[in-house]
XYZ file of C-alpha atoms in Angstrom:
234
model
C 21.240 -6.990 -0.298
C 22.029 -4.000 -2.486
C 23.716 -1.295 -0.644
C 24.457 2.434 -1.886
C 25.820 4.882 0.122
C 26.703 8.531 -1.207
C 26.196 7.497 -5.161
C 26.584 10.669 -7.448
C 25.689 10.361 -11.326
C 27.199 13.775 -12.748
C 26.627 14.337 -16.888
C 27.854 18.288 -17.672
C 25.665 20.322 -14.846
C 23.548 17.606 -14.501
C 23.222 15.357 -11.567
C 20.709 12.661 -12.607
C 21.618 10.745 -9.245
C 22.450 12.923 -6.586
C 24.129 12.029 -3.282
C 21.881 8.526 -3.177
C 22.224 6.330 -0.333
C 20.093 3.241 0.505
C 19.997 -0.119 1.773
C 17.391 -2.598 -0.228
C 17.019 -5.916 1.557
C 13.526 -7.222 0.199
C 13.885 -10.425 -2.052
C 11.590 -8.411 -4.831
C 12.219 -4.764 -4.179
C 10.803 -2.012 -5.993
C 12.259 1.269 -7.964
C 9.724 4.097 -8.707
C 9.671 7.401 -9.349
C 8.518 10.280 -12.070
C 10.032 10.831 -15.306
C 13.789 11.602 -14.972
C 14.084 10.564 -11.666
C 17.593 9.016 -12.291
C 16.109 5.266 -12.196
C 17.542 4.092 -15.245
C 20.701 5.515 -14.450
C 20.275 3.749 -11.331
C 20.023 0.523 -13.112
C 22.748 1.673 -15.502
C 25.750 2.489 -12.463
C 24.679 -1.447 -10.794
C 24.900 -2.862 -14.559
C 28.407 -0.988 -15.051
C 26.956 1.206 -18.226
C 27.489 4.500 -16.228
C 30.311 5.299 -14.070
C 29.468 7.727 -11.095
C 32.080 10.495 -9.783
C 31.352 9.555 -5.997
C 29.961 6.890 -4.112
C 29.920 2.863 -3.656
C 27.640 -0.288 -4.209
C 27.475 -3.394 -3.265
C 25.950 -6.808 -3.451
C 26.173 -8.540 -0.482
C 29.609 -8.382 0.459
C 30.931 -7.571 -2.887
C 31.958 -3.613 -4.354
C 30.137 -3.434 -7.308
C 32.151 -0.127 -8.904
C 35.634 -2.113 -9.108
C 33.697 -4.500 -11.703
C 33.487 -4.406 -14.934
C 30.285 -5.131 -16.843
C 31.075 -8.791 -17.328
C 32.272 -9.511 -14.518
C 29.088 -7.978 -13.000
C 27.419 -10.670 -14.391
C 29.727 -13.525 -13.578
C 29.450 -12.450 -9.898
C 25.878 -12.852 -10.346
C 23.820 -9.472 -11.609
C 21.401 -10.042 -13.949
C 19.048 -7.267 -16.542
C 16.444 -7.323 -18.684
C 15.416 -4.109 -20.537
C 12.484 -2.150 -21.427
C 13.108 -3.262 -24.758
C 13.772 -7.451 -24.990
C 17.379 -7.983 -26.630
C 16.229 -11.926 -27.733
C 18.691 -13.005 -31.130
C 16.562 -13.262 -33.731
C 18.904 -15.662 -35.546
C 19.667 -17.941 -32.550
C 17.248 -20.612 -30.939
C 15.235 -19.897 -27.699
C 18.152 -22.193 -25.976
C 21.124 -20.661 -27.879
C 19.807 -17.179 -26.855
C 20.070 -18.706 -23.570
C 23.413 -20.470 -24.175
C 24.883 -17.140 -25.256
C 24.736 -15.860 -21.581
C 25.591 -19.496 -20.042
C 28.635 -19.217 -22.001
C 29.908 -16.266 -19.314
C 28.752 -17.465 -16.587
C 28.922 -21.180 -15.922
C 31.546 -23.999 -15.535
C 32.621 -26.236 -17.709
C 30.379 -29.284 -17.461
C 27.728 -27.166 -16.736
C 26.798 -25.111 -19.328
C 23.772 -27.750 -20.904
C 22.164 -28.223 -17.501
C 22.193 -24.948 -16.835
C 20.641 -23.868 -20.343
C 17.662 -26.886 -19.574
C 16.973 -25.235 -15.800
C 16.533 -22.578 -16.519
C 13.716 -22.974 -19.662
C 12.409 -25.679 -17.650
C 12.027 -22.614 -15.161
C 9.680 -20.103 -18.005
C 8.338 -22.797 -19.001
C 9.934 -22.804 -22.675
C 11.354 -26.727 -22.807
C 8.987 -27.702 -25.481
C 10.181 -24.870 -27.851
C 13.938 -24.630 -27.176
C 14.626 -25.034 -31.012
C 12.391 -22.464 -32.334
C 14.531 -19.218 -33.569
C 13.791 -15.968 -31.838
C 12.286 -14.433 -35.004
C 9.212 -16.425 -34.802
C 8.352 -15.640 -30.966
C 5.768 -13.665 -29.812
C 5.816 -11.297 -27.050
C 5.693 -13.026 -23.905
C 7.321 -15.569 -25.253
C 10.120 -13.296 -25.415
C 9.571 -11.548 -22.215
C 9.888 -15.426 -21.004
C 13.474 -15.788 -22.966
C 14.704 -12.716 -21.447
C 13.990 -13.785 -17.932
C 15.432 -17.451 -18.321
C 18.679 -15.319 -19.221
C 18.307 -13.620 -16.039
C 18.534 -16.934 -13.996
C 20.917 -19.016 -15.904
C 23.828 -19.686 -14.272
C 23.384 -18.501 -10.224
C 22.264 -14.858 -10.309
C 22.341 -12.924 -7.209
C 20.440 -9.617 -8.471
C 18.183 -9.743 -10.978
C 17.343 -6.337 -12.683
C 14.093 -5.855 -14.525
C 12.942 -2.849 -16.019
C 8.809 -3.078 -17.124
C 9.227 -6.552 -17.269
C 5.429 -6.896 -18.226
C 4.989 -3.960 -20.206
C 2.395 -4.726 -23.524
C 1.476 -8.309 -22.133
C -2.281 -9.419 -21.564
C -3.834 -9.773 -18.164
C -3.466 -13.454 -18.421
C -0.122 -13.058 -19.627
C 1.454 -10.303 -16.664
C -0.050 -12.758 -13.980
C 1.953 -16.094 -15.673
C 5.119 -13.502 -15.822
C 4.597 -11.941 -12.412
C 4.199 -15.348 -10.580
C 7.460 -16.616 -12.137
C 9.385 -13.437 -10.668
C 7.823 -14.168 -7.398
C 9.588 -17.804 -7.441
C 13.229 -16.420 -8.084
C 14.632 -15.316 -4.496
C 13.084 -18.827 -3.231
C 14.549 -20.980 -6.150
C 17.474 -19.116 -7.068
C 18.192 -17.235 -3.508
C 18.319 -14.383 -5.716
C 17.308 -10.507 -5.000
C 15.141 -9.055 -7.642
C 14.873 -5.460 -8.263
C 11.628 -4.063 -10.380
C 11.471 -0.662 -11.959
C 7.609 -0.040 -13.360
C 5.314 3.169 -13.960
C 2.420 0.427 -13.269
C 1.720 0.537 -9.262
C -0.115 -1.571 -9.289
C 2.181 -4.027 -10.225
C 4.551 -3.107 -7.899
C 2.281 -3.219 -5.024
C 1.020 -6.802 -5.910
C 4.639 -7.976 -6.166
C 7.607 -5.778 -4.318
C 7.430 -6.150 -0.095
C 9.863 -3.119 -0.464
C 9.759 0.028 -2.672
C 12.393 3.283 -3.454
C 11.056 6.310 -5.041
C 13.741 8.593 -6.148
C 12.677 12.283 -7.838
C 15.534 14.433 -9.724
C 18.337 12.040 -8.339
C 17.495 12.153 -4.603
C 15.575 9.474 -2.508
C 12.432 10.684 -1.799
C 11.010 7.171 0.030
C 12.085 3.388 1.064
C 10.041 1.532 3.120
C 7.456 -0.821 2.808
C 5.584 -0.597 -0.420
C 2.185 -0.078 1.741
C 3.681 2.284 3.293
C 5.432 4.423 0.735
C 3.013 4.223 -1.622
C 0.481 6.366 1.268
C 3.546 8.699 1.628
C 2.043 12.373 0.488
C 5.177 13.107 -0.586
C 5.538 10.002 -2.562
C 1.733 10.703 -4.033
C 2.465 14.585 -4.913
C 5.989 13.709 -6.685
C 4.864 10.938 -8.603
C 1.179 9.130 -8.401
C -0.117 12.781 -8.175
C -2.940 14.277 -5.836
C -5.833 12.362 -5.457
C-alpha cells in the first residue's frame, strides 16, 4: 500500500505536485495524467530524487521521506525508467548482480541473481554483455532488477514503450505475475490506455499537481473530467 497524504513538490513558483493525497492499494496500480501533470515527480519524491517541502509517504507501514535513496531500495522500492539504464560493459547477470549487491544477504546474493532471470526468462543468456541486447531484451534486464532481492514497490515508467505487439504482451504478462510471486505492489505510469486498462485494477490521474481521479480504472477512465483533462473529448 502506498499512502500520500498532503505531498507538496515546490521548484521557484512552481508547484508540480500540489497538496496530493491518496491511498493506492491495487497490486498493479496505475499513474496517468497529461503532460506536466507532476507524475514523474511523483515517481521522483517515492524514489528519493526530489525532496518535497510538505507532506508524507509511506509503504506499508514504513515513512518513505526519512529514507534515503538506497535505503529506499533496501526496504524494498524498486524503478525502471523511460529510458533502460542496462551496463553495457557488464553481463545480463552482473547488471543484475550490481543491484543484488544492495539488497541481499550474504549467502544470497547468487540465488537471488538466478530467480530472478529465471523470472524474464533470460537464464540461457546470463553471460551475454549488455551491448549486444536488443530492446526487449533489455526492457527484460531492467525488470529482473526490479525483483531481485524482495521488492515491495515496483516503479515502472512506459515499461513497454517501442516493443512489438508480441513483445508488450510477453512483458505485460510478466508484470501481472509480480504481486502474486513477489507479494509486491506495482505502480505503472503510461500515455498508452490501453495498456493501463488491460493491466492496472486501480488508476490515479493527476493534472498540474492535483488529483483529479482514483478509483477503479473502469471507472476513472469514463470520468468526464478524467476524458476532458487528459484522453480528450470524444
Amino acid at each position: 500500500m502506498i499512502k500520500i497524504d498532503n505531498l507538496i513538490v515546490q521548484f521557484g513558483g512552481v508547484r508540480p505536485i500540489n497538496e496530493l493525497s491518496a491511498v493506492l492499494t491495487a497490486p498493479v496500480a496505475g499513474l496517468i495524467g497529461p503532460n506536466g501533470a507532476g507524475k514523474t515527480t511523483l515517481l521522483n519524491v517515492l524514489s528519493g530524487f526530489v525532496k518535497p517541502i510538505q507532506g508524507s509517504v509511506w509503504l506499508g507501514e514504513r515513512a518513505l521521506l526519512p529514507m534515503s535513496p538506497l535505503q529506499r531500495v533496501r526496504a524494498g522500492l524498486r524503478r525502471s525508467f523511460q529510458t533502460e539504464q542496462v551496463v553495457e560493459d557488464l553481463t545480463v547477470a552482473g547488471n543484475i548482480a550490481a543491484i543484488a549487491d544492495h539488497v541481499v544477504g550474504t549467502g544470497h546474493h547468487a540465488r537471488a541473481v538466478e530467480a530472478a532471470l529465471a523470472f524474464v526468462g533470460l537464464a540461457d543468456i546470463a553471460e551475454r554483455f549488455g551491448q549486444s541486447l536488443n530492446l526487449f531484451q533489455r526492457r527484460l534486464v531492467e525488470l529482473a532488477k526490479c525483483v531481485v532481492g524482495e521488492p515491495k514497490l515496483v516503479l515502472l515508467d512506459e515499461p513497454a514503450a517501442g516493443l512489438t505487439d508480441e513483445e508488450g504482451k510477453a512483458f505485460r504478462e510478466l508484470v501481472l505475475r509480480i504481486p502474486a510471486e513477489f507479494r509486491a505492489q506495482v505502480l505503472i505510469i503510461d500515455h498508452d490506455v490501453d495498456l493501463i486498462r488491460s493491466m492496472c485494477s486501480e488508476t490515479m490521474v493527476l493534472d498540474y499537481g492535483k488529483l483529479l481521479a482514483l478509483g477503479p480504472t473502469q471507472t476513472v477512465l469514463a470520468d468526464p473530467n478524467v476524458r476532458r483533462a487528459y484522453l480528450g473529448e470524444f
